[in-house]
Coordinates of C-alpha atoms in Angstrom, one line a residue:
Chain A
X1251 CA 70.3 -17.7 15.4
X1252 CA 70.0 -17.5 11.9
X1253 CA 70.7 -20.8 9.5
X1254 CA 71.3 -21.5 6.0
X1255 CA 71.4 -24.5 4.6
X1256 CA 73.7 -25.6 2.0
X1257 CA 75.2 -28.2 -0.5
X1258 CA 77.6 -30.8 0.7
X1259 CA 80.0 -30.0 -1.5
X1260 CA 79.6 -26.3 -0.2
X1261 CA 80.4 -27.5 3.1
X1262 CA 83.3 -29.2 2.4
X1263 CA 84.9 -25.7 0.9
X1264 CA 83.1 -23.6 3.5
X1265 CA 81.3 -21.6 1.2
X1266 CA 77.6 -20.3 1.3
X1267 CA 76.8 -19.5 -2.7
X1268 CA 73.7 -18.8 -4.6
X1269 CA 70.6 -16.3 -2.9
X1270 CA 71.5 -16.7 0.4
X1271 CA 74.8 -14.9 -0.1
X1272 CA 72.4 -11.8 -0.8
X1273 CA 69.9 -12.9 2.1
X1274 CA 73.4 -12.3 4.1
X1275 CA 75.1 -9.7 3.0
X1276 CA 71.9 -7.2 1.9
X1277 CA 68.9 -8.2 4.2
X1278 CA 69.8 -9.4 7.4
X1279 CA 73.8 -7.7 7.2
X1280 CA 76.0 -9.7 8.5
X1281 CA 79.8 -8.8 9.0
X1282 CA 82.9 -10.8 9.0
X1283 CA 83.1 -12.4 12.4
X1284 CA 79.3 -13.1 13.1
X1285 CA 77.6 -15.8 13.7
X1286 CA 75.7 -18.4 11.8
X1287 CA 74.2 -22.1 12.0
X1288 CA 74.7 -24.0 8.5
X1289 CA 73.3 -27.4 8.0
X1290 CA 73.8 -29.8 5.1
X1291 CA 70.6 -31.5 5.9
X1292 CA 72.4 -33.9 8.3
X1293 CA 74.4 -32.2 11.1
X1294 CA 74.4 -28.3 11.9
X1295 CA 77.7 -26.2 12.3
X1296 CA 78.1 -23.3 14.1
X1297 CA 80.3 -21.6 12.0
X1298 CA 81.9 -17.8 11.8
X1299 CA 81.8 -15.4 8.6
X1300 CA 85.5 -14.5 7.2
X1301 CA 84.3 -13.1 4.4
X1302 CA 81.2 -11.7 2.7
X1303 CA 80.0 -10.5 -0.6
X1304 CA 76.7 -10.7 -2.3
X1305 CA 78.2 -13.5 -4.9
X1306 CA 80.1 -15.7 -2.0
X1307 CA 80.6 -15.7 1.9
X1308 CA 83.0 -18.0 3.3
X1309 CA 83.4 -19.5 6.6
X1310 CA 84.8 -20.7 9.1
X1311 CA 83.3 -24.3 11.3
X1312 CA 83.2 -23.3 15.1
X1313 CA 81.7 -26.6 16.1
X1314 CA 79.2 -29.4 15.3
X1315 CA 76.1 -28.6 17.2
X1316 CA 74.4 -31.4 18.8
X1317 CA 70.8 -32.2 18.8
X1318 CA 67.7 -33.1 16.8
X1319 CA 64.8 -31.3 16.9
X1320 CA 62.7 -33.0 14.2
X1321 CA 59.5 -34.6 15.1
X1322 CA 60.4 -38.4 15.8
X1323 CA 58.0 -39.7 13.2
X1324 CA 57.7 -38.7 9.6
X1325 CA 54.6 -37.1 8.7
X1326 CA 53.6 -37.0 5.2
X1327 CA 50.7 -34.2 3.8
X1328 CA 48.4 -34.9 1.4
X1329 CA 47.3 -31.3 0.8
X1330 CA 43.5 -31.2 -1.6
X1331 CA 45.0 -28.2 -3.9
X1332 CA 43.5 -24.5 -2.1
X1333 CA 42.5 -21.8 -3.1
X1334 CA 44.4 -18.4 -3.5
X1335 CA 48.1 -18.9 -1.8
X1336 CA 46.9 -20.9 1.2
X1337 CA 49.2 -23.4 -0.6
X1338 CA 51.6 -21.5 0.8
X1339 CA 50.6 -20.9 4.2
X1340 CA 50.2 -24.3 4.8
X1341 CA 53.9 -25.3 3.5
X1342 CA 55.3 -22.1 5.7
X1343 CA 53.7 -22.7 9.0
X1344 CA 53.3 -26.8 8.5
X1345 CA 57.7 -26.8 7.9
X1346 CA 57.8 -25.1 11.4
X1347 CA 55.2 -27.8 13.0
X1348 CA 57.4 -30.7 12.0
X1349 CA 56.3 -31.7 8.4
X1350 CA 58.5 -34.3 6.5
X1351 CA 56.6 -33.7 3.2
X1352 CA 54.3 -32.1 1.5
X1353 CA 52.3 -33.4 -1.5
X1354 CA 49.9 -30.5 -3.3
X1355 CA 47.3 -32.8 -4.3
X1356 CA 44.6 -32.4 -7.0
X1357 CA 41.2 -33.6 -5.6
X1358 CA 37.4 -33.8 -7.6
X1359 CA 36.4 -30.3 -5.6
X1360 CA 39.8 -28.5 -5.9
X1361 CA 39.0 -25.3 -7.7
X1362 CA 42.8 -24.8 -8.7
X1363 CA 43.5 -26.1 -12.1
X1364 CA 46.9 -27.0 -12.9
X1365 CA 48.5 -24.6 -15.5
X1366 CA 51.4 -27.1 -16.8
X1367 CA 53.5 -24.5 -17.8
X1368 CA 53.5 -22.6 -14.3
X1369 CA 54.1 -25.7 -12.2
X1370 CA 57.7 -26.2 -12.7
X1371 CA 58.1 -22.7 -11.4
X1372 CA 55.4 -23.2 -8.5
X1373 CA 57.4 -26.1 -7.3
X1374 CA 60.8 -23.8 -7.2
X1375 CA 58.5 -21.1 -5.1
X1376 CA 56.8 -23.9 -2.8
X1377 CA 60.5 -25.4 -2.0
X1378 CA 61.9 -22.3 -1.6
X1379 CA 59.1 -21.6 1.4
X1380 CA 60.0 -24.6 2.8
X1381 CA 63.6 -24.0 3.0
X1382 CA 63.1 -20.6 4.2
X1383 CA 60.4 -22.0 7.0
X1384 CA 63.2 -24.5 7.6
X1385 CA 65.9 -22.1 8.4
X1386 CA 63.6 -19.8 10.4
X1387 CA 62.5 -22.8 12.8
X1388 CA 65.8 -24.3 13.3
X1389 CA 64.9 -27.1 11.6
X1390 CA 67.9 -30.1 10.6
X1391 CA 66.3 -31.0 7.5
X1392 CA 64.6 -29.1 4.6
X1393 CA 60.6 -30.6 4.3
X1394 CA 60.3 -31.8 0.1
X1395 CA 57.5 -30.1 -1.2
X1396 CA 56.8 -33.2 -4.0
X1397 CA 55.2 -32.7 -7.6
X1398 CA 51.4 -31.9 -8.0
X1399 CA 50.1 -35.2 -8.3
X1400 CA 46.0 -36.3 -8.8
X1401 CA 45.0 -38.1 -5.3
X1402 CA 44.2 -41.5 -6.9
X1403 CA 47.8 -41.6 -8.6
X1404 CA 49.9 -41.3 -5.3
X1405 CA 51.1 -44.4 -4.1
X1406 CA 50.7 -44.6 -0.5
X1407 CA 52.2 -48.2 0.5
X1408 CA 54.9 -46.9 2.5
X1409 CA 53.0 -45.3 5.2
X1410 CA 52.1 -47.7 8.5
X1411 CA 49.2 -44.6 9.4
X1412 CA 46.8 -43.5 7.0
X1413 CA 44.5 -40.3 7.9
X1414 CA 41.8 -39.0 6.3
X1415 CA 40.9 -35.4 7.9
X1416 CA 37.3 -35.5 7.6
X1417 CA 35.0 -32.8 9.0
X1418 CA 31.2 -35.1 7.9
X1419 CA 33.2 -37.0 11.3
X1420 CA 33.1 -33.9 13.0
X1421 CA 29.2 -33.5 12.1
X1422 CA 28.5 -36.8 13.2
X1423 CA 30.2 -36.4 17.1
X1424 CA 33.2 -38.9 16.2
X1425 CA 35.9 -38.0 18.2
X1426 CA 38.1 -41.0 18.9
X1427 CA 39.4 -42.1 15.5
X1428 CA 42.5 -39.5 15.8
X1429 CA 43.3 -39.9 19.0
X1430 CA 43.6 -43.4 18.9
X1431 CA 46.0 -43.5 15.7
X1432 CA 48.5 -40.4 16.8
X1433 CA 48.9 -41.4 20.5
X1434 CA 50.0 -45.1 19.5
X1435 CA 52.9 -43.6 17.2
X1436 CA 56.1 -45.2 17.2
X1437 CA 59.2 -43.4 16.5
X1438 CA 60.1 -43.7 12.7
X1439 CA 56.3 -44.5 12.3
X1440 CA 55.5 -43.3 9.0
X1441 CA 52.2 -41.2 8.6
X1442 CA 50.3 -40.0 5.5
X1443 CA 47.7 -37.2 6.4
X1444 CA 45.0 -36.2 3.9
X1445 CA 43.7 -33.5 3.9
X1446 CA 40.8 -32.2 1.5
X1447 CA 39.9 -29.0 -0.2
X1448 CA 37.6 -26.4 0.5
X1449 CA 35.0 -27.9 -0.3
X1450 CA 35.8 -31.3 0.8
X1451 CA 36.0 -34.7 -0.5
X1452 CA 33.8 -36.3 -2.6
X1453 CA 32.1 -39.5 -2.2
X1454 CA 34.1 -41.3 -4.4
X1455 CA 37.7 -40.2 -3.3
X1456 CA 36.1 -40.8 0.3
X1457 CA 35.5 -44.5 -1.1
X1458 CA 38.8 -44.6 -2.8
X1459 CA 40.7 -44.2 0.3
X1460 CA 39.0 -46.1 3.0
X1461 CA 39.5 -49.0 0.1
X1462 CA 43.4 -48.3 0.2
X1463 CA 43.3 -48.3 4.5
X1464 CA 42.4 -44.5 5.0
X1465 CA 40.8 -43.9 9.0
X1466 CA 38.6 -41.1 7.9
X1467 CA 38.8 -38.8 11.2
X1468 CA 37.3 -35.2 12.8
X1469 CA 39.8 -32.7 14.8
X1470 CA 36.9 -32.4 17.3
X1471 CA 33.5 -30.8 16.9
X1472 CA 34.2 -27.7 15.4
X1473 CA 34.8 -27.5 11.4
X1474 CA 38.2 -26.3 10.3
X1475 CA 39.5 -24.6 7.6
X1476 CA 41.4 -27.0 5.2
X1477 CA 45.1 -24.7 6.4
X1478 CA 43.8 -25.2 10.0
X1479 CA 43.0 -28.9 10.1
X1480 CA 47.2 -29.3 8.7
X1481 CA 48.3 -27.3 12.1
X1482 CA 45.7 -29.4 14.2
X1483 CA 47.8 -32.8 13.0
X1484 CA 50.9 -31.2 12.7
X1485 CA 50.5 -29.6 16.8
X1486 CA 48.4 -32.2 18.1
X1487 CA 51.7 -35.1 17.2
X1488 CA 54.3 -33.0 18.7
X1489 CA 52.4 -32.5 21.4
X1490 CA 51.8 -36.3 22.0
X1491 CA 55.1 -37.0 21.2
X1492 CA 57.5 -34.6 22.1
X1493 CA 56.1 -32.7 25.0
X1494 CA 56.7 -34.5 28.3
X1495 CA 54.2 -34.2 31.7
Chain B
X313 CA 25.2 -25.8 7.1
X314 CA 25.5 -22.3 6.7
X315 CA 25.4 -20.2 10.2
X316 CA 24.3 -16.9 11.4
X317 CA 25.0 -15.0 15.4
X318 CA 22.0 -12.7 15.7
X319 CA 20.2 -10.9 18.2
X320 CA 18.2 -11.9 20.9
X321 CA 15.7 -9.3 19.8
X322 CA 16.1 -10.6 15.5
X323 CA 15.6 -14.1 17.4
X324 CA 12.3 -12.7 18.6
X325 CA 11.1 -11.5 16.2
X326 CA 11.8 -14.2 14.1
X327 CA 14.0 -12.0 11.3
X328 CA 17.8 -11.8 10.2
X329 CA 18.7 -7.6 9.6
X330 CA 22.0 -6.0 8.9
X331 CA 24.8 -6.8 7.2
X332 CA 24.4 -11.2 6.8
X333 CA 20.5 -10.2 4.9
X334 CA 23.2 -9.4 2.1
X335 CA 25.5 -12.3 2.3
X336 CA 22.5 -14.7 2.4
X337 CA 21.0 -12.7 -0.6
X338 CA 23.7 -11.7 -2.8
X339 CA 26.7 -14.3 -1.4
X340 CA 25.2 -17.6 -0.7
X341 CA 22.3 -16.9 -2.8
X342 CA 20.0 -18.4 -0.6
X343 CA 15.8 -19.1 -1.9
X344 CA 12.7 -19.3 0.0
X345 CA 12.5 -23.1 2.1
X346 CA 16.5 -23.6 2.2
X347 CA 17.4 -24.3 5.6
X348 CA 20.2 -22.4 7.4
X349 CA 20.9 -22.2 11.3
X350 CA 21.1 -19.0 13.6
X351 CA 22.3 -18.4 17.4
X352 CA 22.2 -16.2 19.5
X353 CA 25.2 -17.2 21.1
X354 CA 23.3 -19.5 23.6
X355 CA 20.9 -21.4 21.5
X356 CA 21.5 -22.4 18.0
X357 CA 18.1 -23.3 15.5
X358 CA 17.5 -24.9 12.3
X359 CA 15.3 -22.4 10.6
X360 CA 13.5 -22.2 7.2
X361 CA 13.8 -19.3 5.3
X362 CA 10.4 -17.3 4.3
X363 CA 11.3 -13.8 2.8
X364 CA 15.0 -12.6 1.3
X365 CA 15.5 -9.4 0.7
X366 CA 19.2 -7.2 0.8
X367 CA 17.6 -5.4 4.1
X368 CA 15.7 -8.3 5.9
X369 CA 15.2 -11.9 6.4
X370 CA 12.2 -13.6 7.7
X371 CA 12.3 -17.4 9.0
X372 CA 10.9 -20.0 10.8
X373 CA 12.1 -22.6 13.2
X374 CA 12.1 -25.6 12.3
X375 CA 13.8 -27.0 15.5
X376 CA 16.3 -26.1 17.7
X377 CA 19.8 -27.9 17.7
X378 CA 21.1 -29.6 20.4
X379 CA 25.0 -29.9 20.8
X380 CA 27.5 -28.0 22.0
X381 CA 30.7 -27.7 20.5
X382 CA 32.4 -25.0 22.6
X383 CA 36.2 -26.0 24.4
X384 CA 35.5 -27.0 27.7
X385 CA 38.1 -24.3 29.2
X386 CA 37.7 -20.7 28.8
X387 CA 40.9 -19.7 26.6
X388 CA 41.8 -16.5 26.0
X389 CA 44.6 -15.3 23.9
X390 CA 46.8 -12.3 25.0
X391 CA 48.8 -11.7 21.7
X392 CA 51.7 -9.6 21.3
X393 CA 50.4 -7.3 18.3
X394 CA 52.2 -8.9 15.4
X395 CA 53.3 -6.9 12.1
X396 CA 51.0 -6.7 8.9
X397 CA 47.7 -8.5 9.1
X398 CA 48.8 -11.2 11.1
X399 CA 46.8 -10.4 13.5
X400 CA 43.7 -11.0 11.7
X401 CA 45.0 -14.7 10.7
X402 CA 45.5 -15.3 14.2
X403 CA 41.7 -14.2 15.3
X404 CA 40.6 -16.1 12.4
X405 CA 42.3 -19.3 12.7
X406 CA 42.2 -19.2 16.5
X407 CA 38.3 -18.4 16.7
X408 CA 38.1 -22.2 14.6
X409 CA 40.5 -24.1 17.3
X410 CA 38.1 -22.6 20.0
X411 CA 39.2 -19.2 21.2
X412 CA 36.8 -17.4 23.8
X413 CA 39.0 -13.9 24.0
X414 CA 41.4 -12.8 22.2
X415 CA 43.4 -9.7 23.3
X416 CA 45.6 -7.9 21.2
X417 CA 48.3 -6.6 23.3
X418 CA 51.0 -4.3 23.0
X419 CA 54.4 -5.3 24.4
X420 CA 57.8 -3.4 24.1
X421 CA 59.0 -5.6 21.0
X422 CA 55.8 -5.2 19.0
X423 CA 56.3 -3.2 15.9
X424 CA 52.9 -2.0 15.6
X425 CA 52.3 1.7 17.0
X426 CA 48.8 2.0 17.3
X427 CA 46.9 5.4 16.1
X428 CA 44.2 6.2 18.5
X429 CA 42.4 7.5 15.7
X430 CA 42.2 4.4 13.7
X431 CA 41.5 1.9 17.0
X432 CA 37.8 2.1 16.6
X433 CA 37.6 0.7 13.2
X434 CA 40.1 -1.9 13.8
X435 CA 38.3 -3.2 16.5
X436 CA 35.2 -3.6 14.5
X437 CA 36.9 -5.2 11.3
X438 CA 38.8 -7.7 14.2
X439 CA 34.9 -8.5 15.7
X440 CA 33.7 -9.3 12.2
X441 CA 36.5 -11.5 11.1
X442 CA 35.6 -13.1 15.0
X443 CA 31.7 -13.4 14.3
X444 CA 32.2 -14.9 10.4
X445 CA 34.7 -17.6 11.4
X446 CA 32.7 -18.4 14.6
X447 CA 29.6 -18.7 11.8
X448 CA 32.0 -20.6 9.0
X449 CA 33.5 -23.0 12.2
X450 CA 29.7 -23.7 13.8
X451 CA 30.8 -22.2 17.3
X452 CA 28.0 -21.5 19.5
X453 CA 29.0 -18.5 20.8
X454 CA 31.5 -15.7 19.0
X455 CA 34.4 -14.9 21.0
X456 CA 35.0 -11.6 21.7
X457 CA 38.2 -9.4 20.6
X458 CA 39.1 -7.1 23.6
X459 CA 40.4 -4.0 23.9
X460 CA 44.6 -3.2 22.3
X461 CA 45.8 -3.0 25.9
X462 CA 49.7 -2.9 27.4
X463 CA 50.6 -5.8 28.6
X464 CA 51.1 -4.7 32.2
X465 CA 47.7 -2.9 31.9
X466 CA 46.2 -6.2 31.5
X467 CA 44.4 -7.7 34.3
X468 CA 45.0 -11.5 34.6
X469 CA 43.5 -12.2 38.1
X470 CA 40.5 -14.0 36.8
X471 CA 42.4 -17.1 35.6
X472 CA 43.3 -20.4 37.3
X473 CA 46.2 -21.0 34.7
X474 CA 48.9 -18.4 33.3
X475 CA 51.2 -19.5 30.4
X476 CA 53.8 -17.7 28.3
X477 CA 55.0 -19.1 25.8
X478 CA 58.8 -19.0 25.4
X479 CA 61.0 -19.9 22.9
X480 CA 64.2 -19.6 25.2
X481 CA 62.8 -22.8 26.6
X482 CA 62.8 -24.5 23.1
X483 CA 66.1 -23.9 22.7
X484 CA 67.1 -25.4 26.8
X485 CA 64.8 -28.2 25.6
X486 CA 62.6 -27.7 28.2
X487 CA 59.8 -30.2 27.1
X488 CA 57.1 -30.6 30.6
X489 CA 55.8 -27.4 31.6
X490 CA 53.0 -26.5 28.6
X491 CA 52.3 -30.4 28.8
X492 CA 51.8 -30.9 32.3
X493 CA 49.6 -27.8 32.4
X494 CA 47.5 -28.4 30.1
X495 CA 46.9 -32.2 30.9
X496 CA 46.0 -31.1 34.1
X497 CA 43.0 -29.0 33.1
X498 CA 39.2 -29.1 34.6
X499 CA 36.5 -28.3 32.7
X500 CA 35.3 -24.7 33.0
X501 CA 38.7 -23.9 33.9
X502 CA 40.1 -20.6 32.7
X503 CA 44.0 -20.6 31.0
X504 CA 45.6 -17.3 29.7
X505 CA 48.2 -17.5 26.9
X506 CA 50.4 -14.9 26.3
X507 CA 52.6 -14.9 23.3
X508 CA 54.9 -12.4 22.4
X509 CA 55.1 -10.8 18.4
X510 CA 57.5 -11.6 16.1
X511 CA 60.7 -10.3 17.9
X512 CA 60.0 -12.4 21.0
X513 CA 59.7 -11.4 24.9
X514 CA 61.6 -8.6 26.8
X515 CA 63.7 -9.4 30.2
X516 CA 61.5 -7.0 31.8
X517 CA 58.5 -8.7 30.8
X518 CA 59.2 -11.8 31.4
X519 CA 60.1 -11.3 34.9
X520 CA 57.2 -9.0 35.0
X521 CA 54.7 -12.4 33.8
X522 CA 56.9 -15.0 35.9
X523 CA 56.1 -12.4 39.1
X524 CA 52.5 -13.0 39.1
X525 CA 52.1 -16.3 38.1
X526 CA 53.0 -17.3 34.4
X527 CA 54.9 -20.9 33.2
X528 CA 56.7 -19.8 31.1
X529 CA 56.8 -23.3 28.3
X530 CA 57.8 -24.4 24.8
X531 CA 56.1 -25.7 22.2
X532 CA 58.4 -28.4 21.4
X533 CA 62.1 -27.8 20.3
X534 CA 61.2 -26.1 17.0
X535 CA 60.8 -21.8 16.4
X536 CA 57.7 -21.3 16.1
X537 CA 55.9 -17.7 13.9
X538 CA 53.9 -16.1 16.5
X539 CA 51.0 -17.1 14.7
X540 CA 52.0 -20.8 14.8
X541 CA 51.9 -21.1 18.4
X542 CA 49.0 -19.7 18.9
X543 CA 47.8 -22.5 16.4
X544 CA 49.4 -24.8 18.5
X545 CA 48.2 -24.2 22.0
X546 CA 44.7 -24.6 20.9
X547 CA 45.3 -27.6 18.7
X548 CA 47.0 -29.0 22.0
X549 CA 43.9 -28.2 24.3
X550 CA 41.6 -29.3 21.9
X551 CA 43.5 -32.9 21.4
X552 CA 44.1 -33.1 25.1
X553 CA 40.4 -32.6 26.6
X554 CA 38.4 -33.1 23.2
X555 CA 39.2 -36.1 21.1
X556 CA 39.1 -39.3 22.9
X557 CA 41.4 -42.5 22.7

């Protein structure tokens, strides 16, 4: 079932306003009487249209739907900036694994360089993905897609796990360093993932963030593109955490 | 460390032909004395390059590698044909996490319609993308991308384990069966995967699948892209029988 979510304020005068009134109305065509989920970020709705223009739709609350289906731990990216839009990929498909946030990070070998007058606007696009990835997986909370910060300015003291995807690991045969983190989780652990860019980290960041309690770790033997090593994490902790034998 | 698949017969004989004397000419820019490996999908060698041309490659062995880096289980991948070039992410990204066949399959909610005429060549360009992520990842062998088959055409009697993956069951949080499978698994065992395209299974289908012999299992309680579960099963095999606590 389709979602949306919305402002508190929206929910409290059953209103949907802004582009998803054309998202309903124009693309997926909705009439009065169908059926939606809303969420404010905190508790879903289903809730019935009662009246729909490209400006407005209005609602009615059918009932509070019950259940959580985020990942029981929050798990933080730490992306090395890509090439191309793989930016983008890996805020789409990471929102539907279970991501809490998402941090575009400038590393030594990221080819991107930050245009400062295009980032405000990249940051709109990147949180629009991930509210769009969040509605589409039925997720009850919309991932933050943070500013584009340099790696060695990020302050990572609120995070009990600290990973370091890093594929020399893989080279090397080390195969235990991952494992051993992700399948002693706790729930409400907090976990900071990163994750380099194409062409990997350099010595010194490497340095850098085993100095600050980084595990560098491999995904197993094979080497991974930088978007597939985020959907490695992202699947391998909801399948240690939230699939059951 | 750059990676070719070539022949037996170009193993032989010592030289690299075809298309890859170009990308190590003209793409990777490659001299006399740098070092690359080659397979030929059994054996993989460290050689030394002796003559570059755009048409041939010469080389000499330096030593053959030992190490295998194949999945332990024989995966293969019976996708629902997706829309747009989704297809091609999937056989990329998939081929990484340690795909051995991937079969693009036609189901009755795909959107694709396949022209006969143009089948050929898309077979060829879905090989290629196979072969240069199974080079790029450092597989040791390249998995191969079957025929565009129906679904009920498709002959699944060769595999010990059957597994559709369902997105009903996310949403009847139905958490074990995917799990208990896959923790189950022997080496050398062989697991088919069917996932449907974007707009999900038919009835008839999946009683077709569930009458001779498929699970059908979530992926954890969120929606999943089509391309993110295939993402995910692998990750999930991969974590379960290749990293180590």
């Amino acid at each position: 079932m389709q979602k949306y979510f919305i402002t508190k304020n929206d929910l409290k005068n059953h209103i949907i306003s802004g582009d998803d009134c054309h998202h309903i109305s124009n693309v997926m065509r909705f009439k009065v009487n169908d059926r939606i989920l809303v969420s404010d970020g905190e508790k879903n709705y289903l809730v019935s249209l009662k009246t729909i223009s490209s400006n407005e739709v209005s609602f009615e609350i059918i009932e509070e739907q019950i259940g959580n289906v985020e990942l029981p731990v929050f798990v933080s990216i730490f992306q090395g900036y890509p090439k191309a839009d793989k930016i983008e990929e890996i805020i789409k498909h990471g929102t539907e694994l279970g991501a809490s946030l998402f941090t575009p990070t400038l590393m030594k070998r990221s080819l991107f360089k930050l245009d400062p007058k295009k980032k405000e606007a990249k940051l709109t696009r990147f949180n629009k993905i991930a509210k769009e990835a969040a509605e589409q997986s039925n997720r009850n909370i919309v991932p933050l897609v943070d500013d584009i910060l340099d790696l060695k300015k990020i302050d990572f003291s609120s995070y009990n796990h600290k990973i370091l995807c890093y594929e020399e690991n893989a080279k090397n045969n080390e195969l235990t360093n991952f494992k051993r983190i992700i399948s002693n989780l706790k729930i409400n652990d907090r976990i900071a993932i990163v994750i380099g860019p194409e062409g990997g980290i350099d010595d010194s960041e490497l340095n850098y963030l085993k100095s600050i309690g980084f595990t560098p770790a491999s995904l197993g033997p094979r080497i991974l593109r930088t978007e597939t090593a985020v959907f490695y994490c992202l699947s391998a902790i909801s399948y240690e955490m939230e699939l059951k034998k």
